[in-house]
Amino acid sequence: MANAPVQRMSQLLAKTLRDDPADAEVLSHKLLVRAGYVRRTAAGVWSWLPLGRRVLANVERIVREEMDAIGAQEVLLPALLPREPYEATGRWDEYGPELFRLQDRRGGDYLLGPTHEEIFTLIVKDQASSYKDLPVILYQIQTKFRDEARPRAGILRGREFLMKDSYSFDTEDEGLAQSYALHRQAYQRVFERLGLDYRICAATAGAMGGSKSEEFLAPAEAGEDTFADCPNCDFAANTEAITYELRPVDAADVPAAEEIPTPDTPTIETLAASLGVPASATLKNLLVKVDGEIVAVGVPGDREVDLGKVEAHFAPAAVELVTAEDFVGRPDLVRGYVGPQGLEKVRYIADPRVAPGTTWITGANKEHTHAKNVVAGRDFEVGEYVDVVVVEEGDPCPKCGTGLKLDRAIEIGHIFQLGRKYADALKLDVLGQNGKPVRVTMGSYGIGVSRAVAALAEQTADDKGLVWTKEVAPADVHVVAAGKALQTELALDVSQKLAAAGVRVLVDDRPGVSPGVKFTDSELIGVPQILVAGRRAAEGVLELKDRRTGEREELTVDEALARLTA
């Protein structure tokens, strides 16, 4: 086995901190800064110090090995990209303010790439002319950019981040399904090797487009995604992607709709209290503007509208809540008393819970007046059904009906069957077996490489510091010289012997640093094995500590070398 270098902390550019950074909000942010892995350069922009770069490189290596194993070919594309391809696909505008746009000195428009579907499509268009050139999978590990409105959580949510993005190109949908399956399996191997706890969840495609989409989510308190997990079956999905079937009910015996006086009841809470009915018996109608046009969104009164789902449904159109000014000159819209019946000039969408035949108490479009026995499909029509409610704990599983469990998670990977969206926009064709042009179908697959580091820190850290898994850690063993000359000499000698056997060693040989600080730092830095040359160094006895379990044992030098090189 090749010699591994010994990293001496006396020469290492890494300053540990006793206190959490003042701006740190989540555990990974606090610990990665305190342990000397990263430093903030600007809002949402981070520098990786030597220890951090080692961890990041290990994640890259694992990702690269698994991508190579499925036959993917690595390339490196520019981060500075021209406007035209993104304009052709519509994403120059669809990305909105999160896209970094800039101009060169001649006034040419460019962007800093958030993802590279367009550019990969053009590369394949240039290089592939026949069905014989496909299928092909290309990937890169590259810095991406996103102009976050509020960068937060350290490297979890930055303006600049490292990502593996890969793209598959096939001539048939069956080939796309196979490429998708290859990536799905490769991602499972990547995250298992990293030591991450993860869930594969159904997801929405968002600005990426396409049909099938799945996320790889790492459960963590710091997560910005919420996913639902069924305790009874294999269903798991991001709450943004959960859909329910429309289940009409029989309303033949429901009396005609009837207006009832309800003074001073402009909210669901006041209405339900006044009539002595549960909020679930009422129909809430939220008004939004979609590119300036007012749209009403109907949901049961005891549920909240998920504006993110509404925005996703109408994307790329801009969605915003109505204001008091929007009611001016609109006698058909009575604030606090809007009902779907009689809304002739307003588009009406509703959640599937407002199915045909369901009966409601809702606004009568008159001041201080509501209507009861209002039946969907009889008294009003729903223009379109869209799952728009905020999913709650205990909602039925769409697959088996069991109450769902909700948890927070960090998105660490996302895979998409894009289909022909980008190939259509950029006219990516190859000659088929019959000599006629065939439109290529694509897949897009991403792993957040820098985000995976933060996710692993979130999941594995304890109250003492970071606890890295073996494949990711910046070293295999952290050798600590307690302080005296004899202890330092032994620590350095053992470190050289371990390195000669191919073991990656970080040795704390800092002069003038107390044993207590060195021990604290060894736990903060989080290398899997800690080997201490301490009080019994003169006898040639070392203490080996497992960072994860805390288990300790005393070993002779030969025993320690045998254990750590096995």
Coordinates of C-alpha atoms in Angstrom, one line a residue:
M1 CA 0.0 0.0 0.0
A2 CA 1.3 3.5 -0.9
N3 CA 2.5 5.8 1.8
A4 CA 0.0 8.3 3.0
P5 CA 1.2 11.8 4.0
V6 CA 1.1 12.7 7.7
Q7 CA -0.6 16.0 8.3
R8 CA 0.9 17.8 11.3
M9 CA -1.4 20.2 13.1
S10 CA 1.6 22.3 13.9
Q11 CA 1.7 23.1 10.2
L12 CA -2.0 22.9 9.4
L13 CA -4.0 26.0 8.4
A14 CA -6.9 25.3 10.7
K15 CA -7.9 27.4 13.7
T16 CA -10.5 25.8 16.0
L17 CA -12.9 28.0 17.9
R18 CA -14.4 27.4 21.3
D19 CA -17.6 29.4 20.7
D20 CA -20.3 29.1 17.9
P21 CA -20.2 31.8 15.2
A22 CA -22.7 34.6 16.0
D23 CA -24.6 34.1 12.7
A24 CA -24.7 30.3 12.9
E25 CA -28.3 28.9 12.8
V26 CA -27.8 25.1 12.4
L27 CA -25.5 22.5 13.8
S28 CA -23.4 21.9 10.7
H29 CA -22.8 25.6 10.3
K30 CA -21.5 25.9 13.9
L31 CA -19.3 22.8 13.8
L32 CA -17.8 23.2 10.4
V33 CA -16.7 26.7 11.3
R34 CA -15.5 25.9 14.8
A35 CA -13.6 22.8 13.7
G36 CA -11.7 24.8 11.0
Y37 CA -13.3 23.2 7.9
V38 CA -14.8 26.3 6.3
R39 CA -14.8 30.1 6.6
R40 CA -17.3 32.6 5.4
T41 CA -16.1 34.8 2.5
A42 CA -19.4 36.6 1.8
A43 CA -23.1 36.0 2.4
G44 CA -23.7 32.5 1.0
V45 CA -20.1 32.2 -0.2
W46 CA -17.7 29.9 1.6
S47 CA -14.0 29.0 1.5
W48 CA -12.9 25.4 2.2
L49 CA -9.9 25.1 4.4
P50 CA -7.5 22.1 4.2
L51 CA -9.5 19.8 6.4
G52 CA -12.8 20.8 4.7
R53 CA -11.3 20.3 1.3
R54 CA -10.2 16.8 2.2
V55 CA -13.8 15.9 3.2
L56 CA -15.2 17.5 0.1
A57 CA -12.7 15.7 -2.1
N58 CA -13.7 12.4 -0.5
V59 CA -17.3 13.0 -1.3
E60 CA -16.3 13.9 -4.9
R61 CA -14.3 10.7 -5.1
I62 CA -17.2 8.5 -4.0
V63 CA -19.6 10.2 -6.4
R64 CA -17.1 10.0 -9.3
E65 CA -16.5 6.3 -8.6
E66 CA -20.1 5.4 -8.7
M67 CA -20.8 7.5 -11.8
D68 CA -17.9 5.9 -13.6
A69 CA -19.3 2.5 -12.6
I70 CA -22.5 3.0 -14.6
G71 CA -20.5 4.0 -17.7
A72 CA -20.9 7.8 -17.3
Q73 CA -18.3 10.0 -18.9
E74 CA -16.9 13.0 -17.0
V75 CA -16.6 16.3 -18.7
L76 CA -16.2 19.9 -17.4
L77 CA -18.3 22.7 -18.8
P78 CA -18.0 26.4 -18.2
A79 CA -19.8 28.1 -15.3
L80 CA -20.2 31.3 -17.3
L81 CA -22.8 30.7 -19.9
P82 CA -24.5 32.6 -22.8
R83 CA -28.0 33.8 -22.6
E84 CA -29.3 32.3 -25.9
P85 CA -29.7 28.6 -25.0
Y86 CA -31.5 29.5 -21.8
E87 CA -33.8 31.9 -23.6
A88 CA -34.6 29.1 -26.1
T89 CA -35.9 26.9 -23.3
G90 CA -37.6 29.7 -21.5
R91 CA -35.5 29.4 -18.4
W92 CA -33.8 32.8 -18.7
D93 CA -37.1 34.2 -17.5
E94 CA -38.5 31.2 -15.5
Y95 CA -35.6 31.2 -13.1
G96 CA -36.5 34.7 -12.0
P97 CA -34.3 36.6 -9.5
E98 CA -32.4 33.5 -8.4
L99 CA -30.5 33.5 -11.7
F100 CA -27.2 35.4 -11.6
R101 CA -27.2 37.5 -14.8
L102 CA -24.4 39.6 -16.0
Q103 CA -23.1 41.4 -19.1
D104 CA -19.7 41.5 -20.7
R105 CA -18.0 44.8 -21.8
R106 CA -19.8 44.6 -25.1
G107 CA -23.2 44.3 -23.5
G108 CA -23.6 40.6 -24.2
D109 CA -25.8 38.8 -21.7
Y110 CA -24.5 35.9 -19.7
L111 CA -25.4 33.9 -16.6
L112 CA -23.7 31.9 -13.9
G113 CA -25.0 28.3 -14.4
P114 CA -27.5 26.9 -11.8
T115 CA -27.8 23.7 -13.9
H116 CA -26.5 22.8 -17.3
E117 CA -29.3 21.0 -19.3
E118 CA -29.1 23.5 -22.2
I119 CA -25.3 23.3 -22.6
F120 CA -25.1 19.5 -22.3
T121 CA -27.9 19.3 -24.9
L122 CA -25.8 21.5 -27.3
I123 CA -22.7 19.4 -26.6
V124 CA -24.5 16.2 -27.6
K125 CA -26.1 18.0 -30.6
D126 CA -22.5 18.8 -31.8
Q127 CA -21.0 15.4 -31.1
A128 CA -23.8 12.9 -31.8
S129 CA -25.3 12.5 -35.3
S130 CA -26.6 8.9 -35.3
Y131 CA -28.5 6.5 -33.1
K132 CA -25.2 4.6 -33.0
D133 CA -23.7 7.5 -30.9
L134 CA -26.3 6.9 -28.2
P135 CA -27.1 6.2 -25.4
V136 CA -24.6 8.3 -23.5
I137 CA -24.4 9.6 -20.0
L138 CA -22.3 12.7 -19.3
Y139 CA -21.5 14.2 -15.9
Q140 CA -19.5 16.9 -14.2
I141 CA -18.6 18.0 -10.7
Q142 CA -18.7 21.7 -10.8
T143 CA -19.5 24.9 -8.9
K144 CA -23.1 26.2 -9.4
F145 CA -24.6 29.5 -8.6
R146 CA -28.0 30.7 -7.3
D147 CA -28.8 34.2 -6.1
E148 CA -30.5 33.3 -2.8
A149 CA -32.6 36.1 -1.3
R150 CA -31.5 35.0 2.2
P151 CA -28.5 32.7 2.2
R152 CA -28.6 30.7 5.4
A153 CA -27.5 27.6 7.3
G154 CA -23.8 27.8 6.2
I155 CA -23.1 25.6 3.2
L156 CA -26.6 24.1 3.3
R157 CA -28.1 27.1 1.5
G158 CA -25.5 29.1 -0.3
R159 CA -25.1 31.3 -3.4
E160 CA -22.2 29.1 -4.6
F161 CA -22.2 25.4 -4.2
L162 CA -20.5 22.2 -5.6
M163 CA -22.8 19.8 -7.4
K164 CA -22.5 16.7 -9.5
D165 CA -24.9 17.0 -12.4
S166 CA -25.3 14.3 -15.0
Y167 CA -27.4 14.0 -18.1
S168 CA -28.6 10.9 -20.1
F169 CA -29.4 10.9 -23.8
D170 CA -31.4 8.1 -25.4
T171 CA -33.4 7.7 -28.6
E172 CA -36.3 5.8 -26.9
D173 CA -38.4 6.3 -23.7
E174 CA -37.4 2.7 -22.7
G175 CA -33.8 3.8 -22.8
L176 CA -34.5 6.8 -20.7
A177 CA -36.2 4.6 -18.1
Q178 CA -33.1 2.4 -18.0
S179 CA -30.7 5.4 -17.6
Y180 CA -32.9 6.7 -14.8
A181 CA -32.8 3.4 -13.1
L182 CA -29.0 3.3 -13.4
H183 CA -28.7 6.7 -11.7
R184 CA -31.2 5.7 -9.0
Q185 CA -29.1 2.7 -8.1
A186 CA -25.9 4.6 -8.3
Y187 CA -27.3 7.3 -5.9
Q188 CA -28.2 4.6 -3.4
R189 CA -24.7 3.3 -3.4
V190 CA -23.3 6.8 -3.1
F191 CA -25.4 7.7 -0.1
E192 CA -24.8 4.4 1.6
R193 CA -21.0 4.8 1.2
L194 CA -21.2 8.3 2.6
G195 CA -23.1 6.9 5.6
L196 CA -26.1 9.1 5.2
D197 CA -29.6 8.1 6.4
Y198 CA -31.9 9.0 3.4
R199 CA -35.3 8.4 1.9
I200 CA -36.3 8.3 -1.8
C201 CA -39.4 10.4 -2.2
A202 CA -41.6 11.3 -5.1
A203 CA -41.1 15.0 -6.0
T204 CA -42.2 17.7 -8.3
A205 CA -40.2 18.7 -11.4
G206 CA -40.3 22.5 -10.9
A207 CA -38.4 24.6 -13.3
M208 CA -36.5 21.6 -14.6
G209 CA -39.6 20.2 -16.3
G210 CA -40.2 16.6 -17.4
S211 CA -42.3 13.8 -16.0
K212 CA -41.1 11.5 -13.4
S213 CA -39.0 13.0 -10.6
E214 CA -37.6 11.7 -7.3
E215 CA -35.7 13.3 -4.4
F216 CA -33.1 11.8 -2.1
L217 CA -33.8 13.4 1.3
A218 CA -31.7 13.2 4.4
P219 CA -33.8 13.5 7.5
A220 CA -32.5 16.4 9.7
E221 CA -33.9 19.2 11.9
A222 CA -32.1 21.7 9.7
G223 CA -33.8 20.5 6.5
E224 CA -35.9 22.9 4.5
D225 CA -38.0 20.2 2.8
T226 CA -40.9 18.4 4.5
F227 CA -41.5 14.9 3.4
A228 CA -44.3 12.4 4.3
D229 CA -43.5 8.8 5.1
C230 CA -46.2 6.1 5.5
P231 CA -45.6 3.8 8.4
N232 CA -47.6 1.0 6.8
C233 CA -46.4 0.9 3.1
D234 CA -43.5 2.1 1.0
F235 CA -45.1 5.5 0.1
A236 CA -42.8 8.5 0.6
A237 CA -43.0 11.9 -1.0
N238 CA -42.1 15.5 -0.6
T239 CA -45.2 17.1 0.7
E240 CA -45.1 19.4 -2.4
A241 CA -45.6 16.3 -4.6
I242 CA -48.5 14.5 -2.7
T243 CA -51.6 14.2 -4.8
Y244 CA -55.0 12.7 -4.0
E245 CA -57.7 11.2 -6.3
L246 CA -60.9 13.2 -6.9
R247 CA -63.7 11.3 -5.1
P248 CA -67.1 12.7 -6.0
V249 CA -70.0 12.1 -3.6
D250 CA -73.7 11.8 -4.0
A251 CA -75.5 15.1 -3.1
A252 CA -79.0 14.2 -4.4
D253 CA -80.6 14.7 -1.0
V254 CA -78.9 18.0 -0.2
P255 CA -81.5 20.9 0.0
A256 CA -81.1 23.9 -2.2
A257 CA -78.5 26.5 -1.3
E258 CA -79.7 29.1 1.2
E259 CA -78.3 32.4 2.2
I260 CA -78.0 33.0 6.0
P261 CA -77.1 36.3 7.8
T262 CA -73.7 36.1 9.4
P263 CA -72.8 39.6 10.7
D264 CA -69.2 40.3 11.5
T265 CA -67.9 36.9 10.4
P266 CA -65.2 37.7 7.8
T267 CA -62.9 34.8 8.8
I268 CA -63.3 31.1 9.0
E269 CA -62.8 31.2 12.8
T270 CA -65.5 33.8 13.4
L271 CA -67.9 32.0 11.0
A272 CA -67.5 28.6 12.6
A273 CA -67.9 30.0 16.1
S274 CA -71.0 32.0 15.1
L275 CA -72.8 29.0 13.5
G276 CA -71.5 26.4 15.9
V277 CA -70.0 24.2 13.2
P278 CA -66.5 22.8 12.7
A279 CA -64.2 24.8 10.4
S280 CA -64.1 21.7 8.1
A281 CA -67.7 22.3 7.2
T282 CA -66.8 25.7 5.7
L283 CA -65.2 26.5 2.3
K284 CA -62.2 28.9 2.3
N285 CA -61.7 30.8 -0.8
L286 CA -58.3 32.5 -1.1
L287 CA -57.8 35.1 -3.7
V288 CA -54.5 35.4 -5.5
K289 CA -53.2 37.2 -8.6
V290 CA -51.6 35.2 -11.4
D291 CA -49.7 37.6 -13.6
G292 CA -52.2 40.2 -12.5
E293 CA -55.4 38.1 -13.0
I294 CA -57.4 37.3 -9.9
V295 CA -57.8 33.6 -9.3
A296 CA -59.8 32.0 -6.4
V297 CA -58.4 29.0 -4.7
G298 CA -60.9 26.8 -2.7
V299 CA -59.9 24.5 0.2
P300 CA -61.8 23.2 3.3
G301 CA -62.0 25.8 6.0
D302 CA -59.8 23.9 8.4
R303 CA -56.9 23.6 5.9
E304 CA -54.3 26.2 4.8
V305 CA -53.4 26.9 1.2
D306 CA -49.8 26.0 0.3
L307 CA -48.7 29.0 -1.8
G308 CA -45.7 27.1 -3.0
K309 CA -47.9 24.5 -4.7
V310 CA -50.0 27.3 -6.2
E311 CA -46.9 29.0 -7.5
A312 CA -45.6 25.7 -8.9
H313 CA -48.9 25.0 -10.7
F314 CA -48.9 28.4 -12.4
A315 CA -45.2 28.7 -13.0
P316 CA -43.6 30.6 -14.7
A317 CA -46.4 33.1 -14.0
A318 CA -46.0 35.3 -11.0
V319 CA -48.3 34.6 -8.1
E320 CA -49.1 37.0 -5.3
L321 CA -51.8 37.6 -2.7
V322 CA -54.5 40.2 -3.5
T323 CA -54.5 43.4 -1.5
A324 CA -57.3 45.8 -0.4
E325 CA -56.7 47.8 -3.6
D326 CA -57.7 44.8 -5.7
F327 CA -61.3 44.9 -4.3
V328 CA -61.8 48.5 -5.5
G329 CA -64.1 48.5 -8.5
R330 CA -65.0 44.9 -8.0
P331 CA -68.5 44.6 -6.5
D332 CA -68.5 40.9 -7.3
L333 CA -65.7 40.4 -4.8
V334 CA -66.8 41.1 -1.2
R335 CA -63.8 40.9 1.1
G336 CA -64.3 38.2 3.8
Y337 CA -67.5 36.9 2.1
V338 CA -66.3 35.4 -1.2
G339 CA -68.1 32.3 -2.4
P340 CA -67.5 30.3 -5.6
Q341 CA -71.1 30.5 -6.7
G342 CA -71.7 33.4 -9.0
L343 CA -68.0 34.2 -9.6
E344 CA -68.4 34.7 -13.3
K345 CA -65.3 36.8 -13.9
V346 CA -62.9 34.9 -11.7
R347 CA -61.1 31.7 -12.5
Y348 CA -61.8 29.1 -9.8
I349 CA -59.5 26.2 -8.8
A350 CA -59.9 23.9 -5.9
D351 CA -58.3 21.1 -3.9
P352 CA -59.6 17.6 -4.6
R353 CA -61.2 17.7 -1.2
V354 CA -63.7 20.1 -2.7
A355 CA -64.9 17.2 -4.9
P356 CA -68.2 17.2 -6.9
G357 CA -71.1 16.5 -4.5
T358 CA -69.3 17.9 -1.4
T359 CA -71.5 20.3 0.6
W360 CA -70.2 23.6 2.1
I361 CA -71.0 26.7 4.0
T362 CA -69.3 29.5 2.2
G363 CA -69.5 33.2 1.4
A364 CA -72.6 34.5 -0.4
N365 CA -70.7 37.4 -2.1
K366 CA -72.6 39.9 0.1
E367 CA -71.6 41.8 3.2
H368 CA -72.3 39.9 6.4
T369 CA -73.9 37.0 4.5
H370 CA -72.9 33.4 3.9
A371 CA -74.7 30.5 2.1
K372 CA -75.2 27.0 3.3
N373 CA -75.9 23.7 1.4
V374 CA -73.6 24.9 -1.4
V375 CA -72.8 21.9 -3.4
A376 CA -69.7 21.6 -5.6
G377 CA -70.7 20.7 -9.2
R378 CA -74.3 21.8 -8.6
D379 CA -74.1 25.4 -7.3
F380 CA -70.6 26.1 -8.7
E381 CA -68.1 24.6 -11.1
V382 CA -64.4 24.0 -10.4
G383 CA -62.3 25.1 -13.3
E384 CA -59.4 22.9 -12.3
Y385 CA -58.5 20.6 -9.4
V386 CA -55.1 21.0 -8.0
D387 CA -53.6 19.7 -4.8
V388 CA -53.0 22.9 -2.9
V389 CA -53.5 22.3 0.8
V390 CA -50.6 22.2 3.3
V391 CA -50.1 18.5 4.1
E392 CA -50.5 17.7 7.8
E393 CA -49.4 14.9 10.0
G394 CA -52.1 12.2 9.9
D395 CA -53.4 12.9 6.5
P396 CA -54.2 9.7 4.7
C397 CA -51.6 7.9 2.7
P398 CA -52.6 8.2 -1.0
K399 CA -51.6 4.6 -1.4
C400 CA -53.0 2.7 1.6
G401 CA -54.9 5.3 3.7
T402 CA -52.8 5.1 6.8
G403 CA -52.0 8.3 8.6
L404 CA -48.8 9.9 7.2
K405 CA -45.8 10.9 9.3
L406 CA -44.1 14.2 8.5
D407 CA -40.4 15.0 9.0
R408 CA -37.9 17.6 7.9
A409 CA -35.1 16.7 5.6
I410 CA -32.2 18.1 3.5
E411 CA -32.4 17.4 -0.3
I412 CA -29.1 15.7 -1.2
G413 CA -30.0 14.4 -4.6
H414 CA -32.7 14.8 -7.3
I415 CA -33.3 12.8 -10.5
F416 CA -35.6 13.7 -13.4
Q417 CA -37.0 12.1 -16.5
L418 CA -36.9 15.3 -18.6
G419 CA -38.2 13.7 -21.7
R420 CA -37.9 16.0 -24.8
K421 CA -38.4 19.4 -23.3
Y422 CA -34.8 20.6 -23.9
A423 CA -34.3 18.5 -27.1
D424 CA -37.4 20.1 -28.6
A425 CA -36.3 23.6 -27.7
L426 CA -32.8 23.1 -29.0
K427 CA -33.7 20.7 -31.8
L428 CA -31.6 17.8 -30.7
D429 CA -32.1 15.0 -33.3
V430 CA -30.0 12.1 -34.5
L431 CA -30.6 9.8 -37.5
G432 CA -32.5 6.7 -36.5
Q433 CA -32.1 3.2 -37.8
N434 CA -34.5 4.0 -40.7
G435 CA -32.4 7.0 -41.7
K436 CA -35.0 9.5 -40.5
P437 CA -34.4 12.1 -37.7
V438 CA -35.2 10.9 -34.1
R439 CA -35.8 13.4 -31.3
V440 CA -33.6 12.5 -28.4
T441 CA -35.0 12.0 -24.9
M442 CA -33.1 13.2 -21.8
G443 CA -32.7 12.7 -18.1
S444 CA -31.1 15.0 -15.5
Y445 CA -29.6 13.9 -12.3
G446 CA -28.1 16.0 -9.5
I447 CA -26.2 15.4 -6.2
G448 CA -25.4 18.3 -3.9
V449 CA -21.7 17.5 -3.2
S450 CA -21.0 20.3 -0.7
R451 CA -24.5 20.0 0.7
A452 CA -23.8 16.3 1.4
V453 CA -21.0 17.3 3.7
A454 CA -23.4 19.5 5.7
A455 CA -26.1 16.8 5.7
L456 CA -23.6 14.3 7.1
A457 CA -22.5 16.7 9.8
E458 CA -26.1 17.3 10.7
Q459 CA -26.9 13.6 11.0
T460 CA -23.8 12.3 12.7
A461 CA -22.5 15.0 15.0
D462 CA -22.9 14.8 18.8
D463 CA -22.6 17.2 21.7
K464 CA -18.7 17.2 21.4
G465 CA -18.4 17.9 17.7
L466 CA -18.2 16.3 14.3
V467 CA -18.2 12.5 13.8
W468 CA -17.2 11.6 10.3
T469 CA -17.7 8.2 8.6
K470 CA -14.5 6.5 7.5
E471 CA -14.8 7.1 3.8
V472 CA -15.5 10.8 4.2
A473 CA -13.2 11.7 7.1
P474 CA -10.2 14.0 6.5
A475 CA -8.0 11.3 8.1
D476 CA -8.3 7.7 9.3
V477 CA -6.7 8.4 12.7
H478 CA -6.1 11.5 14.7
V479 CA -2.9 11.0 16.8
V480 CA -2.7 13.2 19.8
A481 CA 0.6 14.0 21.6
A482 CA -0.4 14.9 25.1
G483 CA 2.4 17.4 25.4
K484 CA 5.7 16.2 26.8
A485 CA 8.7 15.7 24.5
L486 CA 8.6 11.9 24.9
Q487 CA 4.9 11.8 24.1
T488 CA 5.4 14.0 21.0
E489 CA 8.3 11.8 19.8
L490 CA 6.2 8.6 20.2
A491 CA 3.2 10.2 18.5
L492 CA 5.3 11.3 15.5
D493 CA 7.0 7.9 15.2
V494 CA 3.7 6.0 15.3
S495 CA 2.2 8.5 12.8
Q496 CA 5.0 7.8 10.3
K497 CA 4.6 4.0 10.7
L498 CA 0.9 4.3 10.1
A499 CA 1.4 6.5 7.1
A500 CA 3.9 4.0 5.7
A501 CA 1.1 1.4 5.8
G502 CA -1.2 3.7 3.8
V503 CA -3.2 5.0 6.8
R504 CA -4.1 8.7 6.6
V505 CA -2.9 10.4 9.7
L506 CA -3.6 13.8 11.4
V507 CA -1.2 14.3 14.3
D508 CA -1.6 17.0 16.9
D509 CA 2.0 17.9 17.6
R510 CA 1.3 21.6 18.4
P511 CA 3.7 22.9 21.0
G512 CA 2.4 24.9 23.9
V513 CA -1.1 23.6 23.6
S514 CA -2.6 21.9 26.7
P515 CA -3.6 18.3 26.6
G516 CA -7.2 19.4 27.4
V517 CA -7.4 21.6 24.3
K518 CA -5.9 18.9 22.1
F519 CA -8.4 16.3 23.4
T520 CA -11.3 18.7 22.9
D521 CA -10.1 19.5 19.4
S522 CA -9.8 15.9 18.5
E523 CA -13.5 15.3 19.4
L524 CA -14.5 18.5 17.6
I525 CA -12.7 17.6 14.4
G526 CA -14.3 14.2 14.3
V527 CA -11.8 11.7 12.8
P528 CA -13.1 8.2 13.4
Q529 CA -10.2 6.9 15.5
I530 CA -8.2 8.9 18.1
L531 CA -4.9 7.6 19.3
V532 CA -3.4 9.3 22.3
A533 CA 0.3 9.2 23.4
G534 CA -0.3 10.1 27.0
R535 CA 0.6 9.2 30.5
R536 CA 1.9 5.7 29.6
A537 CA 4.0 6.8 26.6
A538 CA 7.2 5.9 28.4
E539 CA 6.0 2.3 28.6
G540 CA 5.1 2.3 24.9
V541 CA 1.4 2.1 25.6
L542 CA -1.2 4.2 23.7
E543 CA -4.9 4.8 24.2
L544 CA -7.2 4.2 21.3
K545 CA -10.6 5.8 21.3
D546 CA -13.5 5.3 18.9
R547 CA -14.9 8.7 18.2
R548 CA -18.4 7.5 17.5
T549 CA -18.9 5.1 20.4
G550 CA -16.5 6.7 22.9
E551 CA -15.0 3.2 23.7
R552 CA -11.4 3.3 24.9
E553 CA -8.7 0.7 25.2
E554 CA -5.0 0.7 26.0
L555 CA -2.7 -0.9 23.4
T556 CA 1.0 -1.3 22.9
V557 CA 2.5 0.4 19.8
D558 CA 2.5 -2.9 17.9
E559 CA -1.1 -3.7 18.9
A560 CA -2.2 -0.2 17.8
L561 CA -0.4 -0.5 14.5
A562 CA -1.9 -3.9 13.8
R563 CA -5.4 -2.7 14.7
L564 CA -5.3 0.5 12.6
T565 CA -3.7 -1.1 9.6
A566 CA -5.9 -4.2 9.5

